[in-house]
XYZ file of N, CA and C in Angstrom:
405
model
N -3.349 -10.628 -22.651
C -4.255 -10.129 -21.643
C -4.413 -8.625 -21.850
N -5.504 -7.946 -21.778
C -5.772 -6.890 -21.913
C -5.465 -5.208 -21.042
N -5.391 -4.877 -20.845
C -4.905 -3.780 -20.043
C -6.173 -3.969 -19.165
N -7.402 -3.923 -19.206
C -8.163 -3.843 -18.288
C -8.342 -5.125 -17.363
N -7.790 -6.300 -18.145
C -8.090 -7.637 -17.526
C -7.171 -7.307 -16.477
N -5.834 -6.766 -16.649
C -4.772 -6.813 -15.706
C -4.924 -5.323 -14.687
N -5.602 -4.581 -14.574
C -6.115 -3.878 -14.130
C -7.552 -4.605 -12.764
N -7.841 -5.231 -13.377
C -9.281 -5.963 -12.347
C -8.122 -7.099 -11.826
N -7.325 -7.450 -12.181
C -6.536 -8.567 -10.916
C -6.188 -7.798 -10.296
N -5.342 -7.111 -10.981
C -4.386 -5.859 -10.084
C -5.243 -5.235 -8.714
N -6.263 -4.832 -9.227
C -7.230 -4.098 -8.454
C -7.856 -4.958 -7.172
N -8.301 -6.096 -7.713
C -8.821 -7.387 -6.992
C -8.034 -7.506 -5.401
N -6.750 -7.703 -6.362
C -5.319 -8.405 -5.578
C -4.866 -7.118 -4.344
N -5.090 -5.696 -4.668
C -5.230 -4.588 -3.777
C -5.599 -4.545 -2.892
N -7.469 -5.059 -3.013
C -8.265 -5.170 -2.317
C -8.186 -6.549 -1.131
N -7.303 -7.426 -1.456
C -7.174 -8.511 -0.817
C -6.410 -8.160 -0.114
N -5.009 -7.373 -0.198
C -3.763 -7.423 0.047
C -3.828 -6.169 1.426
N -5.043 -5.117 0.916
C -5.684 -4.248 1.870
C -5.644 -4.900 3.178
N -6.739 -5.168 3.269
C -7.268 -6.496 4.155
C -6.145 -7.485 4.830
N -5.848 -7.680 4.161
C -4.534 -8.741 5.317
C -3.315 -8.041 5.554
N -2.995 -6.832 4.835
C -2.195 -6.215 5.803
C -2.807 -5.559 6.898
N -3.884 -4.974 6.979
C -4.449 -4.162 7.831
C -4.810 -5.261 9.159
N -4.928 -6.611 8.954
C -5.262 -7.353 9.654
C -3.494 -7.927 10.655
N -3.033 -8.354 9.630
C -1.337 -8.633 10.246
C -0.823 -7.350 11.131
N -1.284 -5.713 10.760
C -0.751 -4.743 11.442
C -2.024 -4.383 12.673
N -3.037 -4.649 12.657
C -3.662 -4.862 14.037
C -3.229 -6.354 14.867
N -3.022 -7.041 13.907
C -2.732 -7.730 15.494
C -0.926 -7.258 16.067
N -0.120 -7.198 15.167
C 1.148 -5.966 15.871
C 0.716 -5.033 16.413
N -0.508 -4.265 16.415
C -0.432 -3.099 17.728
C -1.184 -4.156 18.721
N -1.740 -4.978 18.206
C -2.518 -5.507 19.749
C -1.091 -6.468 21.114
N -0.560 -6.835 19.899
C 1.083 -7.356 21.020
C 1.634 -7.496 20.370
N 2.809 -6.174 20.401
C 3.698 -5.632 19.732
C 5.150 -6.533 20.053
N 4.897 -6.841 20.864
C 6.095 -8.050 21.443
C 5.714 -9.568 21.093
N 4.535 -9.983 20.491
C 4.155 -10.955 19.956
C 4.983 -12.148 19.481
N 4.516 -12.657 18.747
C 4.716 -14.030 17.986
C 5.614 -13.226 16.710
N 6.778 -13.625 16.818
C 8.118 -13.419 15.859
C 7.223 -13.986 14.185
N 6.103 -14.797 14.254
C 5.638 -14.876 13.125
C 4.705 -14.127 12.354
N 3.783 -13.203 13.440
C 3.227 -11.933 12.883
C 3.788 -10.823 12.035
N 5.377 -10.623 12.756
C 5.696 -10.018 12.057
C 6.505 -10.019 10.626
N 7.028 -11.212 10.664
C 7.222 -12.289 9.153
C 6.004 -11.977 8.033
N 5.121 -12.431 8.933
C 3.791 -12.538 8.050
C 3.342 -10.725 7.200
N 3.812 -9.979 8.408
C 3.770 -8.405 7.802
C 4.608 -8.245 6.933
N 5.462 -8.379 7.449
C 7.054 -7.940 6.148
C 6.782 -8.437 4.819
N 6.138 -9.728 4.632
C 6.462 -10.469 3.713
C 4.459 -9.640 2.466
N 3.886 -9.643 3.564
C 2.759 -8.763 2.776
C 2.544 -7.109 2.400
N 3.651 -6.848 2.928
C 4.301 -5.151 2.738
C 4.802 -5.564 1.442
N 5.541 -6.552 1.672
C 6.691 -6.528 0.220
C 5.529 -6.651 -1.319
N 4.837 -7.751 -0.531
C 3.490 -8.153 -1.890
C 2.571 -6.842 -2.264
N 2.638 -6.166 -1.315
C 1.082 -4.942 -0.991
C 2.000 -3.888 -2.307
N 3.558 -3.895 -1.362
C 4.275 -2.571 -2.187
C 4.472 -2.883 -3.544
N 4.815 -3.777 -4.360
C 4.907 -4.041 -5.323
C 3.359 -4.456 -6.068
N 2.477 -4.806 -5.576
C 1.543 -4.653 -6.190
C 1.001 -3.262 -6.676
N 1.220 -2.515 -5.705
C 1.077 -0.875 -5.461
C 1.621 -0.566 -6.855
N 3.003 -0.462 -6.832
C 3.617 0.120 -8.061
C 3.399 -0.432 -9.298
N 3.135 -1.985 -9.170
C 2.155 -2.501 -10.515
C 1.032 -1.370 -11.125
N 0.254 -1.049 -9.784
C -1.203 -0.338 -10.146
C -0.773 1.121 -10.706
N 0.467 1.584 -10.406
C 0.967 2.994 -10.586
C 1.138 2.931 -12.184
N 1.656 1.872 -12.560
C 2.479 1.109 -13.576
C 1.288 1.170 -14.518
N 0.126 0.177 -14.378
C -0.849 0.261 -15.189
C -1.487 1.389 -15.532
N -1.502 2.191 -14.597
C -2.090 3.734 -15.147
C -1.193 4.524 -15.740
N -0.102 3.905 -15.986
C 0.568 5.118 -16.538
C 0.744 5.468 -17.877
N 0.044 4.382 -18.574
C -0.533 4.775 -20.059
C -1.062 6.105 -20.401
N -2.061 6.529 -19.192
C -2.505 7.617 -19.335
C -1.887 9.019 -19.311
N -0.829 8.778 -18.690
C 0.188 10.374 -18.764
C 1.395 10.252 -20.126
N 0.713 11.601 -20.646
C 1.442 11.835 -21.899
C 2.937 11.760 -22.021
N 3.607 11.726 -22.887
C 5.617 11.948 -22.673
C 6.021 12.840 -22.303
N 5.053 13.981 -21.781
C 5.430 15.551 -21.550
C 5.453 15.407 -19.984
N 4.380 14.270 -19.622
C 4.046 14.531 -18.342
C 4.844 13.100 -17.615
N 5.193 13.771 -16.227
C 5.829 12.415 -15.374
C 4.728 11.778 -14.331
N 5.545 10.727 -14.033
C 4.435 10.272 -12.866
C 4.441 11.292 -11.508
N 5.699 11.817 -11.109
C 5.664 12.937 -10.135
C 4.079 13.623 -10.455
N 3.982 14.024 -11.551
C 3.142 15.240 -12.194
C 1.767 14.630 -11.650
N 1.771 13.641 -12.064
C 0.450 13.041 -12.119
C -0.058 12.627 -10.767
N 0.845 12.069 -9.800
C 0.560 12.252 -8.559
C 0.617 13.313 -7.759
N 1.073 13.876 -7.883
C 0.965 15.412 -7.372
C -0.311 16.286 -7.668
N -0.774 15.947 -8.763
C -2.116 16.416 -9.218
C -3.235 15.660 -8.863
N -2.914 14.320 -9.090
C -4.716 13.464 -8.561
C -4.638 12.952 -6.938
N -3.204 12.507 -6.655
C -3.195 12.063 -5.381
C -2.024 12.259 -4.371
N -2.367 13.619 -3.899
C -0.645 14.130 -3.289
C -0.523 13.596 -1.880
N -1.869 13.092 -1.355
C -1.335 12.890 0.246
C -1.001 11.250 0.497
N -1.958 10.627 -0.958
C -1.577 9.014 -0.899
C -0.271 9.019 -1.080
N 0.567 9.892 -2.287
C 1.800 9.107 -2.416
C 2.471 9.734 -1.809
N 2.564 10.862 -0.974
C 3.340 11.319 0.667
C 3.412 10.284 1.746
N 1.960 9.556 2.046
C 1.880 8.850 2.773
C 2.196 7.231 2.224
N 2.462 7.041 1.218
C 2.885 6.026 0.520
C 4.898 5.845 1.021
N 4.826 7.137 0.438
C 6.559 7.267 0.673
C 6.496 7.392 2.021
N 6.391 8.230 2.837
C 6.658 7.584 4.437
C 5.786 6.618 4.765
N 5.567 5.475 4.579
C 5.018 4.114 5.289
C 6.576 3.282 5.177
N 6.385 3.926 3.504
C 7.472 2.974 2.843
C 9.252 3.346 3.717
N 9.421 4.325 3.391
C 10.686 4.468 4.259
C 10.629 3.979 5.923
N 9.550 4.346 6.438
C 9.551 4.142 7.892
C 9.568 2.311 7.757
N 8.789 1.663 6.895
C 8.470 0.073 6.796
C 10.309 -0.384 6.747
N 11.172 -0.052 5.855
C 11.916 -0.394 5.809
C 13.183 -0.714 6.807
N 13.498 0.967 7.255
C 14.272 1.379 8.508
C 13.236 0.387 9.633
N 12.251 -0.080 10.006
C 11.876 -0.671 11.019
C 11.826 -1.840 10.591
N 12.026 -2.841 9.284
C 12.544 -4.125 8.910
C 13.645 -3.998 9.525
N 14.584 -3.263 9.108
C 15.929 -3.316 9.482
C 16.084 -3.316 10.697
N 15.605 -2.579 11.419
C 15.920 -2.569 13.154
C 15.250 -3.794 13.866
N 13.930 -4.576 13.258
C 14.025 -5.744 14.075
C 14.510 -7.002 13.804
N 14.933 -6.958 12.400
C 15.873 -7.893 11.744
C 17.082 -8.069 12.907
N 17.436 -6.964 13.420
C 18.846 -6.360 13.813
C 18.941 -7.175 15.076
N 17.638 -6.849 16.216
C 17.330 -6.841 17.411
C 16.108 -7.324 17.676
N 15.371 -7.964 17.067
C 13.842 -8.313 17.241
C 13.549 -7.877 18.567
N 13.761 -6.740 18.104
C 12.768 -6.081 19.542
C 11.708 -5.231 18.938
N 10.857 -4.408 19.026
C 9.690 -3.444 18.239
C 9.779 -2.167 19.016
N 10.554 -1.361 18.257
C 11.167 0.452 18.204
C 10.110 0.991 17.949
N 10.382 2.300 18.026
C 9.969 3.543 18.155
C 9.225 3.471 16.861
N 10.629 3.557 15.588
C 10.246 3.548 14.217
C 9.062 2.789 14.215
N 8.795 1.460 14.166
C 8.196 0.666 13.995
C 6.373 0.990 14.383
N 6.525 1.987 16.036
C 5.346 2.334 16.007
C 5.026 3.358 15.037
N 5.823 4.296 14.796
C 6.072 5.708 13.513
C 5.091 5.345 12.072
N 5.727 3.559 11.687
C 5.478 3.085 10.889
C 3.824 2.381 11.058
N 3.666 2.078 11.846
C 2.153 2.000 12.056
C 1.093 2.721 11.981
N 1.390 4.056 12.307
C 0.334 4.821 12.141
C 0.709 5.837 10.848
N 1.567 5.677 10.075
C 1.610 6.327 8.825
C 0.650 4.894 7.485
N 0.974 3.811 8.588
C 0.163 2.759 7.540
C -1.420 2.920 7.668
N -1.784 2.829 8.589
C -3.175 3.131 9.159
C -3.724 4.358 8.648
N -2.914 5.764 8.290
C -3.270 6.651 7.849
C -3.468 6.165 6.190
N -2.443 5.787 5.852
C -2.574 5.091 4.092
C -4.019 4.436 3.632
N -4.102 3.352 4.658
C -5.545 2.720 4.748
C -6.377 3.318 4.493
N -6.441 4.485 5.526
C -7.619 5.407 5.765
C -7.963 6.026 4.033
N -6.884 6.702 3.815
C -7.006 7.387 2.363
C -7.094 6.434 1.248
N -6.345 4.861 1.482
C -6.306 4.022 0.075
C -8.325 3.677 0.028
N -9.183 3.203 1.601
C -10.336 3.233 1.260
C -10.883 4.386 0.702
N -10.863 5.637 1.032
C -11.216 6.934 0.146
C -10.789 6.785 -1.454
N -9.807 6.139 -1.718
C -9.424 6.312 -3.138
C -10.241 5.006 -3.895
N -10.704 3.542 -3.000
C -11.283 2.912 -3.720
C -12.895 3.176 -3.647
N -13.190 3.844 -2.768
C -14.537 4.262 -2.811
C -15.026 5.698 -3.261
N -14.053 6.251 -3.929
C -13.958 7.277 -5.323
C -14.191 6.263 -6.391
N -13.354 5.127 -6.784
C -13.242 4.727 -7.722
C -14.004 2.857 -7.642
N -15.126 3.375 -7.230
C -15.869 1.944 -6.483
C -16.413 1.332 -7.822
N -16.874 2.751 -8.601
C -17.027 1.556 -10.275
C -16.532 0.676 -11.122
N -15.121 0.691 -10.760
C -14.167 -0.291 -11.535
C -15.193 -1.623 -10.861
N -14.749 -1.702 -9.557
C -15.045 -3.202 -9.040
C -16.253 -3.432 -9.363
N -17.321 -3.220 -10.325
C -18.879 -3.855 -10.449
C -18.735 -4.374 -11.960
């Protein structure tokens, strides 16, 4: 398979994975005390979303030379996605853990919502920079 073939799933699978998390984390702010299966259904598409994520990091990284790191490279094309990447991600975790613990829905957990919602906001800016791949 070609680097670009796996690039348009990759990309595809983003765009899907967009979408149903953003959908699983509105209905958690709509009742945050909800159905113990909403939030299953989140955890388990964080885990798919995040690792797809670092797939896509993964595939581009052909492009940075041996001189250069991926720090470098995100820091230069996209410093607030992968700020806001890393706190979704830490806050996602510490608030797995706390309702694993107590299925109750913390503080963190709201923390973690609106650092995701902010991600959203910027991951559509980054695919509608880069809206030519998908045609």
């Amino acid at each position: 398979m070609t680097k670009k073939t796996k690039l348009k799933i990759c990309d595809w699978s983003l765009l899907f994975l967009t979408i149903a998390i953003l959908v699983s984390g509105l209905q958690l702010e709509i009742s945050p005390n909800g159905r113990v299966m909403w939030v299953w259904i989140h955890i388990v598409l964080g885990t798919v979303f995040t690792g797809v994520i670092l797939w896509h990091i993964q595939l581009h990284r052909n492009h940075v030379t041996k001189k250069q790191s991926m720090s470098h490279i995100h820091r230069k094309k996209h410093p607030f996605l992968g700020i806001l990447f890393f706190l979704m991600l830490i806050s996602g975790i510490v608030a797995t853990g706390h309702w694993v613990g107590t299925y109750i829905h913390s503080t963190i957990g709201g923390i973690h919502g609106k650092f995701g919602f902010l991600f959203i906001i910027t991951i559509m800016g980054h695919v509608w920079r880069n809206r030519r791949f998908y045609r």
